[in-house]
XYZ file of C-alpha atoms in Angstrom:
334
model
C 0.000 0.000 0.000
C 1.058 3.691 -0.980
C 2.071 5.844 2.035
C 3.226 9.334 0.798
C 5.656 11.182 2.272
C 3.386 14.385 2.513
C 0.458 15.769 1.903
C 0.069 19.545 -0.460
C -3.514 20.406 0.073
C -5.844 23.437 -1.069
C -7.653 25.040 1.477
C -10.983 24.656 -1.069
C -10.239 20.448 -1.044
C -11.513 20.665 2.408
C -14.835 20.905 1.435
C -15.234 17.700 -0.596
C -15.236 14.290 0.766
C -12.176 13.247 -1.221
C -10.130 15.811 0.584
C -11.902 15.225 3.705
C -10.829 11.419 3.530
C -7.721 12.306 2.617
C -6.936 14.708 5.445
C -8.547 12.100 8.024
C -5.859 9.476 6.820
C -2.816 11.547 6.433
C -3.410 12.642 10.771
C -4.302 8.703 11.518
C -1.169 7.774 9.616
C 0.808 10.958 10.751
C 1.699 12.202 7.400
C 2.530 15.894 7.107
C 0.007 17.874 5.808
C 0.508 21.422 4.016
C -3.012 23.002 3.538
C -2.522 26.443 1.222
C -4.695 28.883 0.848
C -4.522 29.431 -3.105
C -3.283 26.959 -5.558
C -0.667 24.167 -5.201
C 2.979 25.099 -7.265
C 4.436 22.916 -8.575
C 8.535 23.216 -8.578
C 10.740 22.895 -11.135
C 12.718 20.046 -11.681
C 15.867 21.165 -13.356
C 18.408 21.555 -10.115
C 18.669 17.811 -8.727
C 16.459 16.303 -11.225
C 16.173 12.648 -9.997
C 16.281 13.755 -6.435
C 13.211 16.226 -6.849
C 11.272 13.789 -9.375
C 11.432 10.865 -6.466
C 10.247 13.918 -3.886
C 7.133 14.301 -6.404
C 6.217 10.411 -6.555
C 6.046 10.599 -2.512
C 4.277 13.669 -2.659
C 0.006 13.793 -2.687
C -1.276 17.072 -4.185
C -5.027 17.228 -3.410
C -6.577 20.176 -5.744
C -9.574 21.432 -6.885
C -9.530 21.241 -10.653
C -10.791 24.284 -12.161
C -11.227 23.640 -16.038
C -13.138 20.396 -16.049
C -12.101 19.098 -20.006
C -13.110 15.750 -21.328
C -10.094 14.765 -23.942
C -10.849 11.955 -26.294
C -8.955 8.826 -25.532
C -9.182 6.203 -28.055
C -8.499 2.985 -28.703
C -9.489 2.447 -24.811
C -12.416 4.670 -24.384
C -14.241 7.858 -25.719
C -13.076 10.421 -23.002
C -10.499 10.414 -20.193
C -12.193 10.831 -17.139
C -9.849 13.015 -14.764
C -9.760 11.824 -11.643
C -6.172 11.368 -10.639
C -2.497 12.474 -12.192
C 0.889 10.337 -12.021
C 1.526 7.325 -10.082
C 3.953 6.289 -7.313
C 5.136 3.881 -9.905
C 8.437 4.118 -10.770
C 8.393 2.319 -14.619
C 11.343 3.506 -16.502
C 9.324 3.434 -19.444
C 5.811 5.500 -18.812
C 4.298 7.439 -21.367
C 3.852 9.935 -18.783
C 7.264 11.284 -19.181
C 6.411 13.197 -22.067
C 3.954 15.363 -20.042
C 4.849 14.988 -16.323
C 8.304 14.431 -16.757
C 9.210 17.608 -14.656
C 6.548 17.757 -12.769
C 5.208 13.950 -11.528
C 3.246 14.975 -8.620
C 0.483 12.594 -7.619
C -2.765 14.618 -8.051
C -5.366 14.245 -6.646
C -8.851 16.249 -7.780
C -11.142 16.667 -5.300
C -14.093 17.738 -6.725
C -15.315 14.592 -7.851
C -19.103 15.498 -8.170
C -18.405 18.262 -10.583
C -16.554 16.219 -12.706
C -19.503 12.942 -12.676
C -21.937 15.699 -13.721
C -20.007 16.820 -16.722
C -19.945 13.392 -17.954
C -23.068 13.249 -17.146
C -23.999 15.539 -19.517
C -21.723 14.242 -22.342
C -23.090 10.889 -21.802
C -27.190 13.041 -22.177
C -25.828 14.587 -25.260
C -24.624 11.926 -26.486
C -28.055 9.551 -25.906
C -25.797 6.834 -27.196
C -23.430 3.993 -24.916
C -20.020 6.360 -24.112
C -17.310 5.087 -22.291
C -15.088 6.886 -20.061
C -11.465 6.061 -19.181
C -10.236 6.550 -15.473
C -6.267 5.702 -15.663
C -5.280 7.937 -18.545
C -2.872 9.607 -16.959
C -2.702 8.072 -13.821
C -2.735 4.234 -11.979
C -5.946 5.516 -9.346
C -5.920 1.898 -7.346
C -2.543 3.240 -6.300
C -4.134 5.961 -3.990
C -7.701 4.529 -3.470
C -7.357 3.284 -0.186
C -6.578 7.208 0.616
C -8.897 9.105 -1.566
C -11.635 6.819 -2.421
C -12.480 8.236 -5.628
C -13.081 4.866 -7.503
C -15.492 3.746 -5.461
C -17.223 6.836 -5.808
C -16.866 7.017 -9.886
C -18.143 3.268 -9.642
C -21.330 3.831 -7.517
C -21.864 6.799 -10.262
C -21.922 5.008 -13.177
C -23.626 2.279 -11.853
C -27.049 4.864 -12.025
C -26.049 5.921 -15.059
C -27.628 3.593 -18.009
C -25.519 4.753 -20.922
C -22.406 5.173 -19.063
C -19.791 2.975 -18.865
C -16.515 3.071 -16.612
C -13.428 1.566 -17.266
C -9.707 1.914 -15.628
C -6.438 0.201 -15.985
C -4.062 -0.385 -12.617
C -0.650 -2.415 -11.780
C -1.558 -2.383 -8.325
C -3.401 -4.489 -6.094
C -5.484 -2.430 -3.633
C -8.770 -3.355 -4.622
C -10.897 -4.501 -1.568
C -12.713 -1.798 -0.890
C -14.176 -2.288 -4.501
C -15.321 -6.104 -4.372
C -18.999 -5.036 -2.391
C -19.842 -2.157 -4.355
C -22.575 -2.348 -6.510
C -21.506 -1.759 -10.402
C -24.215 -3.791 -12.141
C -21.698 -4.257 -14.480
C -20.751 -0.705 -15.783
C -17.568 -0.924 -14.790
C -14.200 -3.181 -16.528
C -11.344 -3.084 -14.321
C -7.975 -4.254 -16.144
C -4.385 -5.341 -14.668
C -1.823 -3.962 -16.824
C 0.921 -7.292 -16.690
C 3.878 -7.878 -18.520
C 6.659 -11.028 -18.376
C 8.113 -11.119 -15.286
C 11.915 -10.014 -17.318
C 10.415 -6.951 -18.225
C 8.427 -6.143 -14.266
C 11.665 -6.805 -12.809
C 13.613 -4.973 -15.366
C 11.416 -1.263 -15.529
C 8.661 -1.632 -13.264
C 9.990 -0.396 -9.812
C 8.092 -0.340 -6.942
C 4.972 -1.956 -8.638
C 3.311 -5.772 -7.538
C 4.792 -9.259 -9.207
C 2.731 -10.817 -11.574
C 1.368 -13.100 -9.467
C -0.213 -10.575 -7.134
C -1.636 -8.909 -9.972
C -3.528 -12.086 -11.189
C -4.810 -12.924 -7.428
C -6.075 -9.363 -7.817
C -7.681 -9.974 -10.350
C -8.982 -13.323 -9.370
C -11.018 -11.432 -7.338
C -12.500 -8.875 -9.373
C -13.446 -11.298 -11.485
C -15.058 -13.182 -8.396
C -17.100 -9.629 -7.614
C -18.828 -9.889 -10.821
C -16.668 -7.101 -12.852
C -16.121 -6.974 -16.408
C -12.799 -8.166 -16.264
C -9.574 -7.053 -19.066
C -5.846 -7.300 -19.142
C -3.330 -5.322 -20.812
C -0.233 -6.479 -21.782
C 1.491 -3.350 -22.310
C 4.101 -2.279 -23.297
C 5.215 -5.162 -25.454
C 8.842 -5.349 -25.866
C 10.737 -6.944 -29.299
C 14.119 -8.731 -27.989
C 15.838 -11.834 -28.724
C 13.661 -14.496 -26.901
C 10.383 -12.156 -26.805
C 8.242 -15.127 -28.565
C 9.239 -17.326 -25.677
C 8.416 -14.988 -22.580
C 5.408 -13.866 -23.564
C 3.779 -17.405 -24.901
C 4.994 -18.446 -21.030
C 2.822 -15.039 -20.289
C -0.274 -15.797 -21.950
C 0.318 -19.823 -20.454
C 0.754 -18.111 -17.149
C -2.783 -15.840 -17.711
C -4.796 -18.991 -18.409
C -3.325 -21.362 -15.572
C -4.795 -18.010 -13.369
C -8.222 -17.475 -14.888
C -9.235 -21.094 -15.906
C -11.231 -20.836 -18.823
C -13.105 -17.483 -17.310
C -13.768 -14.741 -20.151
C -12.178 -11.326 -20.621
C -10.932 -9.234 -22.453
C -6.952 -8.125 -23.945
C -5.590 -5.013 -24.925
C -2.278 -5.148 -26.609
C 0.345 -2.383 -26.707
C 3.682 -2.202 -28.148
C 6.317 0.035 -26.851
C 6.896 3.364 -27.988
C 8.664 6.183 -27.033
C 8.302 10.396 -27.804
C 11.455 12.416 -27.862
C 10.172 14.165 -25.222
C 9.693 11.422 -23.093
C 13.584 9.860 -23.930
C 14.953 12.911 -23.115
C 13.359 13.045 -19.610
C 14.146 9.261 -19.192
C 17.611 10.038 -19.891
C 17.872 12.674 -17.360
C 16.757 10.568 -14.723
C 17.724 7.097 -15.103
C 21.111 7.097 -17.741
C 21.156 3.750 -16.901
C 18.038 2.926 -18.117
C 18.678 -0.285 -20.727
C 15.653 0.797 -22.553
C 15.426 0.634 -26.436
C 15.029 4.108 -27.552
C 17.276 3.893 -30.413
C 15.231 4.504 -33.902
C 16.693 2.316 -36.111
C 13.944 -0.318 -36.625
C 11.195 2.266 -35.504
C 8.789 4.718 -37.427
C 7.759 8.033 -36.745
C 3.915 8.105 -36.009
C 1.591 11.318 -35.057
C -0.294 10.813 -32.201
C -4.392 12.007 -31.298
C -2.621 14.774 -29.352
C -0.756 16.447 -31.408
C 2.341 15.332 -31.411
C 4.255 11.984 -32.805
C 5.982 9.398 -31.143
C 8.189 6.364 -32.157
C 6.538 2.984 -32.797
C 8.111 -0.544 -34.364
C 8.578 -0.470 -38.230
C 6.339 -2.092 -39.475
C 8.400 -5.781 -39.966
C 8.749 -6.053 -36.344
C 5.024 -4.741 -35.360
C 3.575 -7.054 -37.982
C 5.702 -9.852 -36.393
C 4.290 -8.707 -33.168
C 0.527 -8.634 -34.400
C 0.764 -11.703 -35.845
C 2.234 -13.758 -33.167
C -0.783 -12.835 -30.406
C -3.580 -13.330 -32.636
C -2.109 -16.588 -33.170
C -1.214 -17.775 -29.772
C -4.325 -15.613 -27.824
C -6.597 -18.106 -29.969
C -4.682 -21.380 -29.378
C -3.982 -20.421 -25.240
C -6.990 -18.388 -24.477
C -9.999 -19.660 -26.946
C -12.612 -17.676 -24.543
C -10.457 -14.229 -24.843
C -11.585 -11.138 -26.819
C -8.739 -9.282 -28.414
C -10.086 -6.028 -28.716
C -6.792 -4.348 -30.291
C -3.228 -4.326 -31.094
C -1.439 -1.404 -31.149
C-alpha cells in the first residue's frame, strides 16, 4: 500500500469528501500535511532532477480542478475521465514522461461530483453507450485506499444507463471495490507484462502473481474483467516470454472470459529525453533504427516498431491468444 511522504492540500479540497478522507488518513497515519490557501505550485525540476522527481512520486497534491475538459482517448475509451495524475510507480518506461516528466506529482482532484456531472452531460448529449477512461494519466488503485475516488466514480456510473466506466491499474489495492454495486458498468484491467520486463522497468509496482490474485477477485465480484499487456517489448527471446505469459494468464483465470488489450512500446522524444535525465542507466530501447515516426491524437508523434517487427508482433498474439486463451476477446493491437 502507498504511504506518501506528505500531503500539499488546497484550502478549497476541504470541502469535498475526497479531501476530507484524505486529510482524516494523512493525521491517523501521521503524514505531514501542508493546507494552502490558493493553488498548489508545482517546482521545477531542473536543479537535482532525480532527487526532486522521487520527492514528487512521494508527494500527494489534493486540488480542486478548475477547467473540467473531457479529452478523447481512443483505442481504450471515448473520453479520459480526470480523476487522478501520475503514479507512485516508478516504470522507466511510462508514457507519462512526455507530459509529467518535470513535474510527476500525484494529483489528486477533489471535486469529484463536478466532474460525474459533466460526464453526465456528455453521456445526455450523447443519448448513445459512451465510455469513459479513469487511468489515462494516472494508476488511481494506487491511492484509493486514501482518496476513495473509484469507489465513488463506480457507484456513479452504476445509475447511469448509458455510461460505462473503465480503468487500468498495476496495483493491487482493490478490496474496498469487491462489495460495491456496479451492475456491471464498470471493466477493471491489470496492466501485466513477463516477469523479465516487471523486474527490469517496473519499480516499486506488484509481481505478476499478485496482480492475477487481484484480479482473481475482481473477477469473483462480478466485474467486467480485461488485461493489458502493455508495453510489449521486441528482444531476442520475446516469442518465448510472452507465450509463457499468456500460459501463465490462463493457468490463473481457468477458462473465465475477458478481455486483452495489446500495446507495443513506444517512445516520444520528449519522453527519452526526460528518461535520460533521470535514469542514464536505463537499458531501454530508444534507439530509432527499426522504428517509425507516427503522429499521435494529441498532437504530437511518437516512435513505434517499423512495421516488420510490429507485424511480427501482431501476428504472433492473434495466433497464440486463440490457441492459449480460446474464450479471450482481443479487442486491439497497437
Amino acid at each position: 500500500m502507498f504511504f506518501p511522504k506528505k500531503v500539499l492540500m488546497e484550502k478549497e479540497a476541504l470541502n469535498y469528501p475526497v479531501g476530507e478522507r484524505v486529510y482524516k488518513f494523512s493525521r491517523q497515519h501521521n503524514i505531514p500535511v501542508e493546507v494552502l490557501p490558493k493553488t498548489v505550485r508545482f517546482t521545477s525540476m531542473e536543479e537535482k532532477p532525480l532527487k526532486k522527481f522521487l520527492e514528487a512520486k512521494e508527494t500527494l497534491a489534493v486540488v480542486v480542478k478548475k477547467k473540467i475538459q473531457f479529452l478523447t482517448c481512443k483505442p481504450s475509451a471515448d473520453y479520459q475521465l480526470p480523476l487522478i495524475t501520475s503514479c507512485p510507480g516508478l516504470c522507466t518506461y511510462c508514457y507519462l514522461f512526455t507530459n509529467l516528466g518535470k513535474t510527476p506529482y500525484l494529483r489528486v482532484y477533489a471535486n469529484t461530483g463536478e466532474i460525474f456531472q459533466k460526464a453526465k452531460e456528455i453521456i445526455n448529449k450523447n443519448a448513445r453507450l459512451t465510455a469513459f477512461e479513469g487511468s489515462a494519466t494516472s494508476d488511481p488503485v494506487a491511492v484509493e485506499p486514501i482518496t476513495g475516488s473509484l469507489k465513488e466514480a463506480i457507484s456513479f456510473f452504476a445509475q447511469i444507463e448509458l455510461g460505462r466506466f473503465r480503468f487500468t491499474t498495476k496495483f493491487t489495492d482493490i478490496d474496498s471495490l469487491i462489495d460495491l454495486d456496479h451492475r456491471f458498468r464498470t471493466e477493471i484491467r491489470f496492466s501485466i507484462n513477463t516477469p523479465y520486463i516487471i523486474k527490469k522497468y517496473e519499480f516499486r509496482t506488484p509481481c505478476l502473481e499478485a496482480r492475477l490474485e487481484a484480479s482473481k477477485k475482481i473477477k469473483k465480484a462480478g466485474y467486467p474483467l480485461g488485461f493489458l499487456i502493455a508495453p510489449v517489448f521486441v528482444y531476442d527471446g520475446w516469442e518465448r516470454d510472452y507465450r509463457k505469459l499468456l500460459e501463465q494468464l490462463a493457468g490463473a483465470m481457468d477458462g473465465l472470459y475477458f478481455t486483452l488489450e495489446i500495446i507495443s512500446h513506444r517512445f516520444t522524444a520528449r519522453a527519452k529525453s526526460n528518461i535520460e535525465v533521470l535514469f542514464p542507466r536505463h537499458g531501454l530501447p530508444l534507439g530509432e533504427e527499426n522504428r517509425r515516426y507516427q503522429f499521435g491524437q494529441f498532437g504530437y508523434g511518437k516512435y513505434v516498431y517499423d512495421k516488420d517487427n510490429f507485424n511480427k508482433l501482431k501476428e504472433f498474439f492473434y495466433q497464440e491468444v486463440p490457441k492459449i486463451l480460446p474464450q479471450v476477446k482481443i479487442l486491439y493491437i497497437v
